Amino acid sequence: MRMQGGEAGSWPERLPYKKGTAIPPGYTLKTRTRLGLVIAGAVTFGTAYAASVATAVVGTAQGSTELIPLLVPVVGPMITIPTYYLAESRDDGGTAVGVLMLDALVQSGGLVLLMAGLRFKKKELVRKDVGLSHVEVTPMPMGVGGLGLGVMGSM
């Protein structure tokens, strides 16, 4: 593929796209998920929710039922606040309330990041020769001392 001003391989694989600008020759407009937001949101939400689930499981195994609402994502920590304090008279100076509120905030923040990454796509210009499918047939070992053909590729 020949592009104005040099070979296609010397041009950047991806360029930022600004709405209303012309698409340069040799490029195509692609829409992609914002993977960074999705990963950050999933890790943030998953870590906080896993801590809630672990706390609920350990508490339930020890015979207490007031931590069961922690199994509900995002709102579970807020539901747990009154159930935790009503089950027995506790006086921890509000530490548990602070931790549960922080847990709810972190879970909801992670979920917002995850949903934003999935909802708001990113438009960029991708060089037309990038991302083309490639299939290769090659000899590969099969079993003990055997040889066969394998198909490898990328899309």
PDB file of C-alpha atoms in Angstrom:
ATOM      1  CA  MET A   1       0.000   0.000   0.000  1.00  0.00           C
ATOM      2  CA  ARG A   2       1.461   3.324  -1.035  1.00  0.00           C
ATOM      3  CA  MET A   3       0.544   6.528   0.777  1.00  0.00           C
ATOM      4  CA  GLN A   4       1.348  10.067  -0.082  1.00  0.00           C
ATOM      5  CA  GLY A   5       4.708  10.986   1.421  1.00  0.00           C
ATOM      6  CA  GLY A   6       6.139   7.496   1.947  1.00  0.00           C
ATOM      7  CA  GLU A   7       5.357   3.865   2.610  1.00  0.00           C
ATOM      8  CA  ALA A   8       2.344   2.989   4.761  1.00  0.00           C
ATOM      9  CA  GLY A   9       4.583   1.341   7.362  1.00  0.00           C
ATOM     10  CA  SER A  10       6.288   4.664   8.123  1.00  0.00           C
ATOM     11  CA  TRP A  11       3.018   6.368   9.088  1.00  0.00           C
ATOM     12  CA  PRO A  12       1.624   6.045  12.638  1.00  0.00           C
ATOM     13  CA  GLU A  13      -0.664   3.032  13.128  1.00  0.00           C
ATOM     14  CA  ARG A  14      -3.227   5.136  15.002  1.00  0.00           C
ATOM     15  CA  LEU A  15      -4.074   8.828  14.971  1.00  0.00           C
ATOM     16  CA  PRO A  16      -6.477  10.758  17.206  1.00  0.00           C
ATOM     17  CA  TYR A  17      -9.723  11.718  15.490  1.00  0.00           C
ATOM     18  CA  LYS A  18     -11.335  15.118  15.845  1.00  0.00           C
ATOM     19  CA  LYS A  19     -14.959  15.429  14.778  1.00  0.00           C
ATOM     20  CA  GLY A  20     -15.360  17.234  11.482  1.00  0.00           C
ATOM     21  CA  THR A  21     -11.804  16.700  10.233  1.00  0.00           C
ATOM     22  CA  ALA A  22     -11.114  14.907   6.971  1.00  0.00           C
ATOM     23  CA  ILE A  23      -9.917  11.314   7.138  1.00  0.00           C
ATOM     24  CA  PRO A  24      -6.427  11.090   5.616  1.00  0.00           C
ATOM     25  CA  PRO A  25      -5.886   8.679   2.723  1.00  0.00           C
ATOM     26  CA  GLY A  26      -4.855   5.218   3.889  1.00  0.00           C
ATOM     27  CA  TYR A  27      -6.735   5.524   7.197  1.00  0.00           C
ATOM     28  CA  THR A  28     -10.157   4.388   8.330  1.00  0.00           C
ATOM     29  CA  LEU A  29     -12.295   5.571  11.247  1.00  0.00           C
ATOM     30  CA  LYS A  30     -12.718   2.974  14.025  1.00  0.00           C
ATOM     31  CA  THR A  31     -14.685   3.100  17.267  1.00  0.00           C
ATOM     32  CA  ARG A  32     -13.118   1.394  20.282  1.00  0.00           C
ATOM     33  CA  THR A  33     -14.037   0.746  23.889  1.00  0.00           C
ATOM     34  CA  ARG A  34     -12.057   2.801  26.381  1.00  0.00           C
ATOM     35  CA  LEU A  35     -10.154  -0.163  27.735  1.00  0.00           C
ATOM     36  CA  GLY A  36      -8.282   1.825  30.398  1.00  0.00           C
ATOM     37  CA  LEU A  37     -11.529   2.933  32.051  1.00  0.00           C
ATOM     38  CA  VAL A  38     -13.003  -0.559  31.814  1.00  0.00           C
ATOM     39  CA  ILE A  39      -9.960  -2.164  33.448  1.00  0.00           C
ATOM     40  CA  ALA A  40      -9.659   0.519  36.150  1.00  0.00           C
ATOM     41  CA  GLY A  41     -13.356   0.274  36.955  1.00  0.00           C
ATOM     42  CA  ALA A  42     -13.417  -3.521  37.014  1.00  0.00           C
ATOM     43  CA  VAL A  43     -10.361  -3.738  39.276  1.00  0.00           C
ATOM     44  CA  THR A  44     -11.625  -1.017  41.634  1.00  0.00           C
ATOM     45  CA  PHE A  45     -15.139  -2.426  41.896  1.00  0.00           C
ATOM     46  CA  GLY A  46     -13.966  -6.042  42.005  1.00  0.00           C
ATOM     47  CA  THR A  47     -11.440  -5.451  44.772  1.00  0.00           C
ATOM     48  CA  ALA A  48     -13.874  -3.569  47.010  1.00  0.00           C
ATOM     49  CA  TYR A  49     -16.701  -6.027  46.369  1.00  0.00           C
ATOM     50  CA  ALA A  50     -14.415  -9.023  46.998  1.00  0.00           C
ATOM     51  CA  ALA A  51     -13.502  -7.519  50.384  1.00  0.00           C
ATOM     52  CA  SER A  52     -17.211  -7.138  51.186  1.00  0.00           C
ATOM     53  CA  VAL A  53     -17.973 -10.716  50.170  1.00  0.00           C
ATOM     54  CA  ALA A  54     -15.034 -12.046  52.195  1.00  0.00           C
ATOM     55  CA  THR A  55     -16.187 -10.096  55.256  1.00  0.00           C
ATOM     56  CA  ALA A  56     -19.758 -11.371  54.868  1.00  0.00           C
ATOM     57  CA  VAL A  57     -18.616 -14.977  54.425  1.00  0.00           C
ATOM     58  CA  VAL A  58     -16.315 -14.886  57.453  1.00  0.00           C
ATOM     59  CA  GLY A  59     -18.969 -13.170  59.590  1.00  0.00           C
ATOM     60  CA  THR A  60     -21.639 -15.658  58.552  1.00  0.00           C
ATOM     61  CA  ALA A  61     -19.300 -18.586  59.231  1.00  0.00           C
ATOM     62  CA  GLN A  62     -18.873 -17.229  62.761  1.00  0.00           C
ATOM     63  CA  GLY A  63     -22.637 -17.214  63.251  1.00  0.00           C
ATOM     64  CA  SER A  64     -23.474 -13.533  62.771  1.00  0.00           C
ATOM     65  CA  THR A  65     -26.170 -12.526  60.287  1.00  0.00           C
ATOM     66  CA  GLU A  66     -25.798  -8.745  60.356  1.00  0.00           C
ATOM     67  CA  LEU A  67     -23.064  -8.809  57.674  1.00  0.00           C
ATOM     68  CA  ILE A  68     -25.140 -10.702  55.077  1.00  0.00           C
ATOM     69  CA  PRO A  69     -26.188  -7.466  53.260  1.00  0.00           C
ATOM     70  CA  LEU A  70     -22.518  -7.028  52.255  1.00  0.00           C
ATOM     71  CA  LEU A  71     -23.209  -9.654  49.581  1.00  0.00           C
ATOM     72  CA  VAL A  72     -25.281  -7.052  47.694  1.00  0.00           C
ATOM     73  CA  PRO A  73     -23.002  -5.007  45.401  1.00  0.00           C
ATOM     74  CA  VAL A  74     -22.740  -1.210  45.873  1.00  0.00           C
ATOM     75  CA  VAL A  75     -25.660  -0.695  48.319  1.00  0.00           C
ATOM     76  CA  GLY A  76     -24.825  -3.642  50.580  1.00  0.00           C
ATOM     77  CA  PRO A  77     -22.381  -1.691  52.764  1.00  0.00           C
ATOM     78  CA  MET A  78     -24.982   1.046  53.338  1.00  0.00           C
ATOM     79  CA  ILE A  79     -27.636  -1.548  54.254  1.00  0.00           C
ATOM     80  CA  THR A  80     -25.157  -3.172  56.636  1.00  0.00           C
ATOM     81  CA  ILE A  81     -24.654  -0.015  58.740  1.00  0.00           C
ATOM     82  CA  PRO A  82     -27.990  -0.182  60.594  1.00  0.00           C
ATOM     83  CA  THR A  83     -28.068  -3.994  60.724  1.00  0.00           C
ATOM     84  CA  TYR A  84     -24.567  -4.076  62.210  1.00  0.00           C
ATOM     85  CA  TYR A  85     -25.353  -1.576  64.960  1.00  0.00           C
ATOM     86  CA  LEU A  86     -28.862  -2.872  65.719  1.00  0.00           C
ATOM     87  CA  ALA A  87     -27.764  -6.500  66.125  1.00  0.00           C
ATOM     88  CA  GLU A  88     -25.844  -5.700  69.307  1.00  0.00           C
ATOM     89  CA  SER A  89     -24.946  -2.527  71.090  1.00  0.00           C
ATOM     90  CA  ARG A  90     -21.605  -1.617  69.574  1.00  0.00           C
ATOM     91  CA  ASP A  91     -19.454   1.347  70.390  1.00  0.00           C
ATOM     92  CA  ASP A  92     -16.463   1.441  68.074  1.00  0.00           C
ATOM     93  CA  GLY A  93     -16.416   5.210  67.691  1.00  0.00           C
ATOM     94  CA  GLY A  94     -17.962   5.014  64.220  1.00  0.00           C
ATOM     95  CA  THR A  95     -15.029   3.204  62.643  1.00  0.00           C
ATOM     96  CA  ALA A  96     -17.275   0.565  61.097  1.00  0.00           C
ATOM     97  CA  VAL A  97     -19.558   3.256  59.647  1.00  0.00           C
ATOM     98  CA  GLY A  98     -16.594   4.982  58.022  1.00  0.00           C
ATOM     99  CA  VAL A  99     -15.226   1.748  56.574  1.00  0.00           C
ATOM    100  CA  LEU A 100     -18.638   0.694  55.239  1.00  0.00           C
ATOM    101  CA  MET A 101     -19.264   4.118  53.677  1.00  0.00           C
ATOM    102  CA  LEU A 102     -15.816   4.058  52.078  1.00  0.00           C
ATOM    103  CA  ASP A 103     -16.520   0.565  50.749  1.00  0.00           C
ATOM    104  CA  ALA A 104     -19.804   1.736  49.188  1.00  0.00           C
ATOM    105  CA  LEU A 105     -18.081   4.763  47.623  1.00  0.00           C
ATOM    106  CA  VAL A 106     -15.233   2.703  46.167  1.00  0.00           C
ATOM    107  CA  GLN A 107     -17.624   0.094  44.764  1.00  0.00           C
ATOM    108  CA  SER A 108     -19.861   2.727  43.186  1.00  0.00           C
ATOM    109  CA  GLY A 109     -16.874   4.657  41.816  1.00  0.00           C
ATOM    110  CA  GLY A 110     -15.478   1.517  40.232  1.00  0.00           C
ATOM    111  CA  LEU A 111     -18.850   0.680  38.721  1.00  0.00           C
ATOM    112  CA  VAL A 112     -19.168   4.201  37.279  1.00  0.00           C
ATOM    113  CA  LEU A 113     -15.707   3.927  35.685  1.00  0.00           C
ATOM    114  CA  LEU A 114     -16.561   0.523  34.234  1.00  0.00           C
ATOM    115  CA  MET A 115     -19.871   1.702  32.774  1.00  0.00           C
ATOM    116  CA  ALA A 116     -18.315   4.906  31.403  1.00  0.00           C
ATOM    117  CA  GLY A 117     -15.612   2.896  29.657  1.00  0.00           C
ATOM    118  CA  LEU A 118     -18.236   0.682  28.044  1.00  0.00           C
ATOM    119  CA  ARG A 119     -20.634   3.493  27.157  1.00  0.00           C
ATOM    120  CA  PHE A 120     -18.394   6.277  25.855  1.00  0.00           C
ATOM    121  CA  LYS A 121     -16.469   4.886  22.906  1.00  0.00           C
ATOM    122  CA  LYS A 122     -13.267   6.392  21.529  1.00  0.00           C
ATOM    123  CA  LYS A 123     -12.965   7.261  17.851  1.00  0.00           C
ATOM    124  CA  GLU A 124      -9.566   7.042  16.237  1.00  0.00           C
ATOM    125  CA  LEU A 125      -8.031   6.756  12.807  1.00  0.00           C
ATOM    126  CA  VAL A 126      -6.389   3.401  12.104  1.00  0.00           C
ATOM    127  CA  ARG A 127      -4.032   2.753   9.219  1.00  0.00           C
ATOM    128  CA  LYS A 128      -5.786   0.420   6.754  1.00  0.00           C
ATOM    129  CA  ASP A 129      -2.948  -2.104   6.650  1.00  0.00           C
ATOM    130  CA  VAL A 130      -2.957  -2.499  10.462  1.00  0.00           C
ATOM    131  CA  GLY A 131      -5.023  -5.246  11.985  1.00  0.00           C
ATOM    132  CA  LEU A 132      -5.344  -7.285   8.829  1.00  0.00           C
ATOM    133  CA  SER A 133      -5.912 -10.976   9.415  1.00  0.00           C
ATOM    134  CA  HIS A 134      -2.889 -13.195   9.090  1.00  0.00           C
ATOM    135  CA  VAL A 135      -3.022 -17.002   8.822  1.00  0.00           C
ATOM    136  CA  GLU A 136       0.017 -19.263   8.725  1.00  0.00           C
ATOM    137  CA  VAL A 137       0.245 -23.043   8.305  1.00  0.00           C
ATOM    138  CA  THR A 138       3.368 -24.442   9.923  1.00  0.00           C
ATOM    139  CA  PRO A 139       4.784 -27.835  10.986  1.00  0.00           C
ATOM    140  CA  MET A 140       4.132 -28.582  14.661  1.00  0.00           C
ATOM    141  CA  PRO A 141       4.980 -31.464  16.998  1.00  0.00           C
ATOM    142  CA  MET A 142       2.064 -33.844  17.581  1.00  0.00           C
ATOM    143  CA  GLY A 143       2.213 -36.459  20.306  1.00  0.00           C
ATOM    144  CA  VAL A 144       5.455 -38.232  21.144  1.00  0.00           C
ATOM    145  CA  GLY A 145       7.849 -37.949  18.206  1.00  0.00           C
ATOM    146  CA  GLY A 146       5.088 -37.097  15.747  1.00  0.00           C
ATOM    147  CA  LEU A 147       4.816 -34.176  13.399  1.00  0.00           C
ATOM    148  CA  GLY A 148       1.765 -32.523  11.918  1.00  0.00           C
ATOM    149  CA  LEU A 149       0.500 -29.236  10.588  1.00  0.00           C
ATOM    150  CA  GLY A 150      -0.761 -26.411  12.726  1.00  0.00           C
ATOM    151  CA  VAL A 151      -2.650 -23.304  11.779  1.00  0.00           C
ATOM    152  CA  MET A 152      -1.718 -20.100  13.568  1.00  0.00           C
ATOM    153  CA  GLY A 153      -2.978 -16.644  12.944  1.00  0.00           C
ATOM    154  CA  SER A 154      -4.019 -13.272  14.204  1.00  0.00           C
ATOM    155  CA  MET A 155      -6.984 -11.060  13.582  1.00  0.00           C
TER     156      MET A 155
END
